Tab-separated table of C-alpha atoms and ligand atoms in Angstrom:
chain	number	residue	atom	x	y	z
A	17	MET	CA	-14.526	22.855	24.516
A	18	GLU	CA	-10.734	21.629	24.272
A	19	PRO	CA	-9.930	21.915	20.786
A	20	LEU	CA	-9.032	18.460	19.067
A	21	LYS	CA	-5.348	18.226	18.269
A	22	THR	CA	-3.303	16.946	15.968
A	23	SER	CA	-1.272	13.676	15.562
A	24	PHE	CA	1.809	13.903	15.563
A	25	TYR	CA	2.262	10.740	12.458
A	26	GLN	CA	0.950	13.474	10.242
A	27	PHE	CA	3.849	15.621	9.717
A	28	THR	CA	6.609	15.135	7.673
A	29	LEU	CA	9.938	16.239	9.308
A	30	LYS	CA	10.076	19.870	6.888
A	31	GLU	CA	6.372	20.294	8.087
A	32	LEU	CA	7.118	19.549	11.329
A	33	GLN	CA	10.197	22.198	11.258
A	34	GLU	CA	8.853	24.663	10.100
A	35	LEU	CA	6.299	24.611	12.950
A	36	PHE	CA	9.185	24.505	15.745
A	37	ALA	CA	10.276	27.993	13.559
A	38	THR	CA	6.726	29.178	13.460
A	39	TYR	CA	6.591	29.476	16.771
A	40	GLY	CA	9.943	30.151	17.938
A	41	LEU	CA	10.771	26.326	19.395
A	42	PRO	CA	14.948	25.293	19.293
A	43	PRO	CA	15.259	23.649	15.636
A	44	SER	CA	16.991	20.439	17.755
A	45	GLY	CA	12.903	19.256	18.706
A	46	PRO	CA	12.065	17.933	15.375
A	47	SER	CA	14.407	15.741	14.378
A	48	LEU	CA	14.925	14.835	18.431
A	49	LEU	CA	10.933	14.105	17.953
A	50	TYR	CA	11.277	11.812	14.718
A	51	ASN	CA	14.069	9.365	16.436
A	52	TRP	CA	12.005	9.041	19.874
A	53	HIS	CA	8.153	7.623	18.467
A	54	TYR	CA	9.899	6.107	14.297
A	55	LYS	CA	12.856	5.089	16.021
A	56	LYS	CA	12.668	4.438	19.103
A	57	ARG	CA	9.290	3.407	18.183
A	58	MET	CA	7.864	5.185	21.989
A	59	LYS	CA	4.398	5.750	21.361
A	60	GLN	CA	4.038	7.792	24.413
A	61	PRO	CA	5.233	11.731	24.460
A	62	CYS	CA	8.715	12.115	24.320
A	63	GLU	CA	9.461	13.104	27.915
A	64	THR	CA	13.661	13.229	28.007
A	65	ASP	CA	15.356	15.282	25.433
A	66	LEU	CA	13.459	17.936	24.451
A	67	ALA	CA	13.336	21.709	25.751
A	68	LYS	CA	10.734	21.708	27.972
A	69	MET	CA	8.731	25.425	25.982
A	70	SER	CA	8.779	22.196	22.806
A	71	ARG	CA	7.807	19.326	25.338
A	72	SER	CA	4.860	21.458	27.120
A	73	PHE	CA	3.762	22.100	23.114
A	74	VAL	CA	3.896	18.941	22.071
A	75	TYR	CA	1.697	18.197	25.138
A	76	GLU	CA	-0.738	21.114	24.516
A	77	ASN	CA	-1.244	20.568	21.183
A	78	PHE	CA	0.355	16.492	19.724
A	79	ASP	CA	-1.701	13.196	20.100
A	80	PHE	CA	-0.304	10.216	19.249
A	81	GLU	CA	-3.355	7.814	19.136
A	82	LEU	CA	-3.075	5.489	16.365
A	83	PRO	CA	-5.776	3.068	14.626
A	84	LYS	CA	-6.529	0.094	17.053
A	85	ILE	CA	-6.024	-3.460	16.155
A	86	GLN	CA	-8.615	-4.608	16.763
A	87	THR	CA	-8.578	-8.304	15.399
A	88	VAL	CA	-5.706	-11.017	14.536
A	89	HIS	CA	-6.039	-13.623	12.006
A	90	GLU	CA	-2.524	-15.392	11.436
A	91	SER	CA	-2.607	-18.286	8.723
A	92	GLN	CA	-0.271	-21.642	8.550
A	93	ASP	CA	2.217	-19.458	6.313
A	94	LYS	CA	2.367	-16.961	9.197
A	95	THR	CA	0.909	-14.423	7.088
A	96	VAL	CA	-0.748	-12.203	9.689
A	97	LYS	CA	-3.980	-9.827	8.608
A	98	PHE	CA	-5.326	-7.472	10.859
A	99	LEU	CA	-7.971	-5.785	11.589
A	100	PHE	CA	-7.642	-2.437	12.565
A	101	GLU	CA	-10.626	0.306	14.299
A	102	LEU	CA	-10.329	4.015	13.278
A	103	ARG	CA	-11.375	7.176	15.572
A	104	ASP	CA	-14.471	7.047	13.314
A	105	GLN	CA	-15.094	3.527	14.027
A	106	GLN	CA	-14.584	2.078	10.435
A	107	LYS	CA	-12.514	-0.386	9.762
A	108	ILE	CA	-9.616	-1.505	7.410
A	109	GLU	CA	-7.511	-4.357	6.588
A	110	THR	CA	-3.442	-4.584	6.847
A	111	VAL	CA	-1.433	-7.817	5.699
A	112	LEU	CA	2.019	-9.168	7.184
A	113	ILE	CA	2.945	-11.675	4.025
A	114	PRO	CA	5.968	-13.215	5.004
A	115	PHE	CA	9.295	-14.182	3.864
A	116	ASN	CA	13.098	-15.486	4.703
A	117	LYS	CA	12.195	-13.902	8.262
A	118	LYS	CA	11.173	-11.194	7.005
A	119	TYR	CA	8.492	-9.462	5.998
A	120	THR	CA	6.123	-7.061	2.999
A	121	ILE	CA	2.901	-4.803	4.457
A	122	CYS	CA	0.627	-4.822	2.246
A	123	LEU	CA	-1.051	-0.607	3.925
A	124	SER	CA	-3.956	0.248	2.496
A	125	SER	CA	-5.160	3.459	1.650
A	126	GLN	CA	-8.332	4.401	1.261
A	127	VAL	CA	-11.682	2.961	3.855
A	128	GLY	CA	-12.985	0.635	0.756
A	129	CYS	CA	-12.176	2.154	-3.037
A	130	ALA	CA	-14.147	4.607	-5.832
A	131	MET	CA	-12.627	2.179	-8.447
A	132	LYS	CA	-14.551	-0.829	-8.606
A	133	CYS	CA	-12.672	-3.363	-10.438
A	134	SER	CA	-15.315	-6.329	-11.423
A	135	PHE	CA	-13.079	-9.116	-9.875
A	136	CYS	CA	-11.835	-7.234	-6.314
A	137	PHE	CA	-13.514	-8.041	-2.829
A	138	THR	CA	-12.527	-3.924	-1.627
A	139	GLY	CA	-14.465	-2.387	-4.599
A	140	THR	CA	-17.542	-4.061	-3.733
A	141	GLN	CA	-17.965	-1.923	-0.489
A	142	GLY	CA	-17.603	1.623	-2.839
A	143	LEU	CA	-15.482	4.071	-0.858
A	144	LYS	CA	-16.343	5.565	2.518
A	145	ARG	CA	-13.377	7.547	2.474
A	146	ASN	CA	-9.697	8.198	2.604
A	147	LEU	CA	-6.605	7.302	4.884
A	148	THR	CA	-4.952	10.370	6.616
A	149	THR	CA	-1.122	9.963	6.845
A	150	GLU	CA	-1.802	8.631	10.440
A	151	GLU	CA	-3.889	6.171	9.838
A	152	ILE	CA	-1.162	4.893	6.787
A	153	ILE	CA	1.920	5.577	9.043
A	154	GLY	CA	0.100	3.890	11.831
A	155	GLN	CA	-0.698	0.461	10.095
A	156	PHE	CA	3.266	0.161	9.488
A	157	LEU	CA	3.685	1.022	13.235
A	158	GLU	CA	1.171	-1.187	14.886
A	159	ALA	CA	2.092	-3.919	12.453
A	160	GLN	CA	5.653	-3.732	13.482
A	161	ARG	CA	4.569	-3.490	17.470
A	162	TRP	CA	2.538	-6.672	16.437
A	163	LEU	CA	5.873	-8.059	15.392
A	164	THR	CA	8.205	-7.518	18.296
A	165	GLU	CA	5.616	-8.156	20.506
A	166	ASN	CA	4.847	-11.660	19.030
A	167	ARG	CA	7.396	-13.299	16.596
A	168	PRO	CA	10.734	-11.479	18.198
A	169	ASN	CA	12.986	-13.135	16.476
A	170	ASP	CA	11.421	-12.607	13.316
A	171	ASP	CA	10.078	-9.195	13.317
A	172	LYS	CA	11.460	-7.017	10.562
A	173	ILE	CA	9.424	-5.498	8.308
A	174	LEU	CA	11.055	-4.608	4.482
A	175	ASN	CA	8.722	-3.955	2.117
A	176	VAL	CA	6.282	-1.411	1.752
A	177	VAL	CA	3.471	-1.965	-0.607
A	178	PHE	CA	0.169	0.167	-1.097
A	179	MET	CA	-1.844	-3.092	-2.040
A	180	GLY	CA	-4.464	-3.306	0.383
A	181	GLN	CA	-7.530	-1.356	0.521
A	182	GLY	CA	-7.971	1.692	-1.786
A	183	GLU	CA	-7.021	3.276	-5.059
A	184	PRO	CA	-3.581	5.081	-3.473
A	185	LEU	CA	-3.442	8.043	-6.093
A	186	HIS	CA	-7.025	8.054	-5.364
A	187	ASN	CA	-5.791	9.503	-2.416
A	188	PHE	CA	-2.390	11.283	-2.772
A	189	ASP	CA	-1.436	14.043	-0.746
A	190	ALA	CA	-1.399	11.558	2.510
A	191	VAL	CA	0.148	8.456	0.389
A	192	LYS	CA	2.929	11.178	-0.487
A	193	LYS	CA	3.472	12.624	2.771
A	194	ALA	CA	3.184	8.693	4.105
A	195	CYS	CA	6.123	7.721	2.068
A	196	GLU	CA	7.882	11.139	3.070
A	197	ILE	CA	7.324	9.938	6.106
A	198	PHE	CA	9.207	6.487	5.927
A	199	LEU	CA	11.887	7.290	3.775
A	200	SER	CA	13.154	9.943	5.993
A	201	GLN	CA	16.629	9.246	7.261
A	202	HIS	CA	15.367	10.215	10.864
A	203	GLY	CA	12.054	8.535	10.266
A	204	LEU	CA	11.653	4.542	9.141
A	205	SER	CA	14.658	4.821	7.147
A	206	LEU	CA	13.076	3.151	4.025
A	207	ALA	CA	14.621	2.536	1.414
A	208	PRO	CA	13.170	3.665	-1.577
A	209	HIS	CA	13.119	0.787	-4.235
A	210	LYS	CA	11.301	-0.798	-0.760
A	211	ILE	CA	7.698	1.023	-1.376
A	212	THR	CA	5.557	0.333	-4.476
A	213	ILE	CA	2.178	1.804	-4.927
A	214	SER	CA	0.009	0.399	-7.270
A	215	THR	CA	-2.243	1.411	-9.132
A	216	ALA	CA	-5.251	0.827	-11.080
A	217	GLY	CA	-4.392	3.222	-13.508
A	218	TYR	CA	-5.705	6.321	-12.215
A	219	ILE	CA	-4.092	9.122	-14.437
A	220	PRO	CA	-4.964	12.518	-12.673
A	221	GLY	CA	-2.266	10.568	-9.936
A	222	LEU	CA	0.283	9.773	-12.367
A	223	GLU	CA	-0.050	12.566	-13.781
A	224	ARG	CA	1.479	14.956	-10.313
A	225	TRP	CA	3.861	11.761	-9.561
A	226	LYS	CA	6.587	12.791	-11.698
A	227	ASN	CA	7.253	15.959	-10.103
A	228	GLU	CA	5.599	15.116	-6.435
A	229	MET	CA	6.429	11.474	-4.953
A	230	PRO	CA	9.363	10.647	-3.829
A	231	LYS	CA	11.288	8.062	-5.883
A	232	VAL	CA	9.391	5.439	-5.042
A	233	ASN	CA	8.514	2.151	-7.372
A	234	ILE	CA	5.198	1.639	-9.848
A	235	ALA	CA	3.291	-0.618	-10.114
A	236	VAL	CA	0.260	-0.573	-13.009
A	237	SER	CA	-2.635	-3.212	-12.880
A	238	LEU	CA	-2.677	-4.195	-16.720
A	239	HIS	CA	-4.982	-7.299	-16.651
A	240	SER	CA	-5.488	-7.055	-20.106
A	241	VAL	CA	-4.296	-5.127	-23.274
A	242	ILE	CA	-8.124	-6.635	-24.951
A	243	LYS	CA	-10.323	-3.263	-23.982
A	244	GLU	CA	-13.474	-4.647	-24.012
A	245	LYS	CA	-12.332	-6.644	-21.676
A	246	ARG	CA	-9.866	-4.477	-19.091
A	247	ASP	CA	-12.733	-2.625	-19.825
A	248	LYS	CA	-14.412	-5.235	-17.900
A	249	LEU	CA	-12.145	-5.721	-15.464
A	250	ILE	CA	-11.254	-1.799	-14.525
A	251	PRO	CA	-14.307	-0.100	-15.208
A	252	ILE	CA	-11.849	3.404	-15.080
A	253	ASN	CA	-10.280	1.930	-17.997
A	254	GLN	CA	-13.160	4.179	-20.453
A	255	ARG	CA	-11.696	7.116	-18.757
A	256	TYR	CA	-8.115	6.410	-18.742
A	257	PRO	CA	-7.682	3.644	-21.571
A	258	ILE	CA	-4.017	1.407	-20.362
A	259	GLU	CA	-1.954	3.271	-23.610
A	260	ASP	CA	-2.642	6.392	-21.641
A	261	VAL	CA	-1.720	5.167	-18.114
A	262	VAL	CA	1.423	2.983	-19.398
A	263	LYS	CA	3.249	6.123	-21.521
A	264	PHE	CA	2.558	8.110	-17.381
A	265	ALA	CA	4.144	5.748	-15.603
A	266	GLU	CA	6.935	5.015	-18.008
A	267	GLN	CA	7.739	8.943	-17.522
A	268	ILE	CA	8.335	8.434	-14.423
A	269	PRO	CA	12.148	8.575	-13.327
A	270	GLN	CA	13.473	4.815	-12.934
A	271	GLY	CA	17.303	4.549	-11.130
A	272	LYS	CA	18.876	1.656	-13.527
A	273	THR	CA	17.541	-0.516	-12.305
A	274	ARG	CA	14.629	-0.349	-12.204
A	275	PHE	CA	11.634	-1.256	-14.306
A	276	VAL	CA	7.464	-0.398	-14.017
A	277	THR	CA	5.658	-3.803	-12.512
A	278	TYR	CA	2.761	-5.261	-14.440
A	279	GLU	CA	0.504	-7.036	-12.437
A	280	TYR	CA	-1.964	-9.364	-14.260
A	281	LEU	CA	-4.231	-10.626	-13.035
A	282	LEU	CA	-5.096	-14.444	-13.883
A	283	ILE	CA	-8.910	-15.803	-14.433
A	284	ASP	CA	-9.999	-18.433	-15.343
A	285	GLY	CA	-10.857	-18.795	-18.660
A	286	PHE	CA	-11.287	-14.630	-19.222
A	287	ASN	CA	-7.937	-13.477	-19.716
A	288	ASP	CA	-5.637	-16.403	-19.817
A	289	SER	CA	-5.728	-17.388	-22.912
A	290	ALA	CA	-2.590	-18.353	-25.820
A	291	GLU	CA	-3.713	-15.336	-27.434
A	292	ASP	CA	-4.216	-12.830	-24.038
A	293	ALA	CA	-0.375	-14.131	-23.715
A	294	HIS	CA	0.751	-13.606	-26.867
A	295	LEU	CA	-0.769	-9.730	-27.066
A	296	THR	CA	-0.189	-8.808	-23.501
A	297	GLY	CA	4.455	-9.971	-24.709
A	298	ALA	CA	3.757	-7.856	-28.031
A	299	PHE	CA	2.332	-4.904	-26.002
A	300	LEU	CA	4.799	-5.460	-23.278
A	301	GLU	CA	7.762	-6.253	-25.483
A	302	SER	CA	9.167	-3.142	-25.964
A	303	LYS	CA	9.203	-1.559	-22.545
A	304	ASN	CA	11.258	-1.018	-19.372
A	305	ALA	CA	9.097	-4.098	-17.450
A	306	TYR	CA	8.439	-6.203	-15.042
A	307	VAL	CA	5.453	-8.693	-15.249
A	308	SER	CA	3.759	-10.205	-11.822
A	309	LEU	CA	1.407	-12.976	-12.554
A	310	ILE	CA	-1.537	-13.122	-9.652
A	311	PRO	CA	-4.301	-15.796	-10.763
A	312	PHE	CA	-7.195	-14.756	-8.979
A	313	ASN	CA	-7.921	-15.362	-5.828
A	314	PRO	CA	-11.734	-15.843	-5.522
A	315	PHE	CA	-14.414	-14.642	-2.668
A	316	PRO	CA	-17.817	-14.907	-1.944
A	317	GLY	CA	-19.980	-14.204	-4.454
A	318	THR	CA	-17.574	-13.521	-7.244
A	319	GLU	CA	-19.012	-14.614	-10.868
A	320	TYR	CA	-14.425	-15.506	-11.390
A	321	GLN	CA	-12.243	-18.410	-11.208
A	322	ARG	CA	-9.160	-18.907	-10.726
A	323	PRO	CA	-7.286	-21.073	-13.641
A	324	SER	CA	-4.786	-24.086	-13.581
A	325	ILE	CA	-1.394	-23.788	-12.440
A	326	ALA	CA	-1.001	-25.386	-15.650
A	327	LYS	CA	-2.971	-22.581	-16.888
A	328	VAL	CA	-0.865	-19.940	-15.346
A	329	GLU	CA	2.455	-21.881	-16.639
A	330	ALA	CA	1.951	-22.169	-19.869
A	331	PHE	CA	0.813	-17.774	-19.651
A	332	LYS	CA	4.142	-17.027	-18.387
A	333	LEU	CA	5.690	-19.428	-20.952
A	334	ILE	CA	4.800	-17.207	-23.991
A	335	LEU	CA	5.804	-14.016	-21.602
A	336	ASP	CA	9.002	-15.335	-21.887
A	337	GLN	CA	9.134	-15.951	-25.558
A	338	TYR	CA	8.955	-11.729	-25.747
A	339	LYS	CA	11.419	-12.112	-23.232
A	340	VAL	CA	9.059	-9.938	-20.888
A	341	PRO	CA	9.919	-10.993	-16.998
A	342	THR	CA	8.038	-11.974	-15.724
A	343	LEU	CA	7.383	-14.019	-11.613
A	344	VAL	CA	4.744	-15.998	-10.624
A	345	ARG	CA	3.526	-14.647	-7.484
A	346	LYS	CA	2.796	-16.951	-5.046
A	347	THR	CA	-0.582	-16.976	-3.101
A	348	LYS	CA	-0.418	-16.480	0.889
A	349	GLY	CA	-2.585	-15.743	3.277
A	350	ASP	CA	-5.507	-17.094	1.295
A	351	GLU	CA	-7.264	-19.198	4.288
A	352	ILE	CA	-8.021	-16.118	5.992
A	353	LEU	CA	-8.872	-13.831	3.014
A	354	ALA	CA	-5.651	-11.874	3.397
A	355	ALA	CA	-4.704	-12.390	-0.538
A	356	CYS	CA	-4.864	-9.825	-3.120
A	357	GLY	CA	-8.018	-8.439	-3.963
A	358	GLN	CA	-9.907	-10.448	-1.058
A	359	LEU	CA	-9.937	-7.694	1.977
A	360	ASN	CA	-12.823	-6.171	2.625
A	361	SER	CA	-13.214	-5.172	6.340
A	362	LYS	CA	-16.672	-4.963	6.648
A	363	TYR	CA	-16.539	-8.470	5.123
A	364	GLY	CA	-13.648	-9.452	7.964
A	365	LEU	CA	-15.902	-7.787	10.680
A	366	GLU	CA	-19.100	-10.140	10.137
A	367	LYS	CA	-16.131	-13.008	10.735
A	368	ASN	CA	-14.888	-12.253	13.390
B	26	SAH	N1	-6.001	0.257	-6.612
B	26	SAH	C1	-4.716	-0.490	-6.620
B	26	SAH	C2	-3.890	-0.562	-4.974
B	26	SAH	C3	-4.617	-1.512	-4.289
B	26	SAH	S1	-5.172	-3.992	-6.005
B	26	SAH	C4	-4.301	-1.004	-7.875
B	26	SAH	O1	-5.833	-1.252	-8.132
B	26	SAH	O2	-3.252	-1.744	-8.398
B	26	SAH	C5	-3.402	-4.364	-5.517
B	26	SAH	C6	-3.821	-5.556	-6.732
B	26	SAH	O3	-4.275	-6.828	-6.007
B	26	SAH	C7	-3.807	-4.837	-7.937
B	26	SAH	O4	-3.311	-5.435	-8.623
B	26	SAH	C8	-5.299	-5.885	-7.331
B	26	SAH	O5	-5.422	-6.485	-9.616
B	26	SAH	C9	-5.050	-6.555	-7.236
B	26	SAH	N2	-6.367	-8.115	-7.028
B	26	SAH	C10	-7.249	-7.325	-6.838
B	26	SAH	N3	-8.244	-8.119	-5.999
B	26	SAH	C11	-6.899	-9.805	-6.773
B	26	SAH	C12	-7.878	-10.575	-6.516
B	26	SAH	N4	-8.955	-11.124	-6.288
B	26	SAH	N5	-7.137	-11.665	-6.478
B	26	SAH	C13	-5.411	-11.408	-7.242
B	26	SAH	N6	-5.378	-10.328	-7.142
B	26	SAH	C14	-6.412	-8.853	-7.236
């Protein structure tokens, strides 16, 4: 049987350079390949530029397959949700969120998720498996291709957020490599502050972050500073309490203008009271924090509800008293179940 080829998209530039050196191939190959596939966005193997021996090495050893877009949903507000099919027929979702004729891409890092947060649709799926680096990079490349074909006048993806399905720090190695490819000058050339990794507070990943992760932004899902409430919302809080999570998050090297983003999901009658707001304000006031308030996005079968706009505003006003900068995240794409926490590829498949 022919040995299985390896995906080109799983190699960081450094790994590719090492591979070329090991096989005695010309050292110019890796950056030429990166340029061809990431800058010129070519899908087919490179025919030009490469030395002949590098070309045959590439043909024999690499494949260039990417996750396949199975369905595309576009909402009125121009949000786009993709359902991707992976090699083993597993499904994941990716969302393009528009702003000023540009996009933020919300990437998945796992098929399903092991965290079982009680407010999150993905958690109801359980964890199927980690995504590989090429499956993470592939979401970006294929969404970019779709945009260029379908919205050629506004096809720029400016930000990458790991806020789709999965807990990115639970799949540290593949997420890290994907970030390196996003950041590479020869690769997708994103600036570090354009990438944000959101975590439920998975401390083993935060421990590695400081020394290993490239300098990208961190977001922590806070949702409550009251232990009983956070335990119910994010079960791993019992093992990795928020106080410890914050200590680790704050140790992550940050540039001058950077801070840790805290996401606070507002659930009607559960964590949206004035008392909740005061405790949150007091918890964050001494920290280099920025709060993103997210009104809960409902999904089929959930016990929770979204609070009124007035309640969200009242919560924000209390945080203002503590001088904690706060932004209310505008809900986009909820009519196609593409908003935060509404991603569940199983459901997506049944619905499509
Ligand atoms: N596992 C990571 C990343 C995925 S969730 C994390 O927990 O941060 C990305 C963001 O969406 C998190 O802040 C999460 O709390 C939020 N979210 C999840 N379910 C949601 C829902 N139903 N409504 C609104 N936001 C939700």
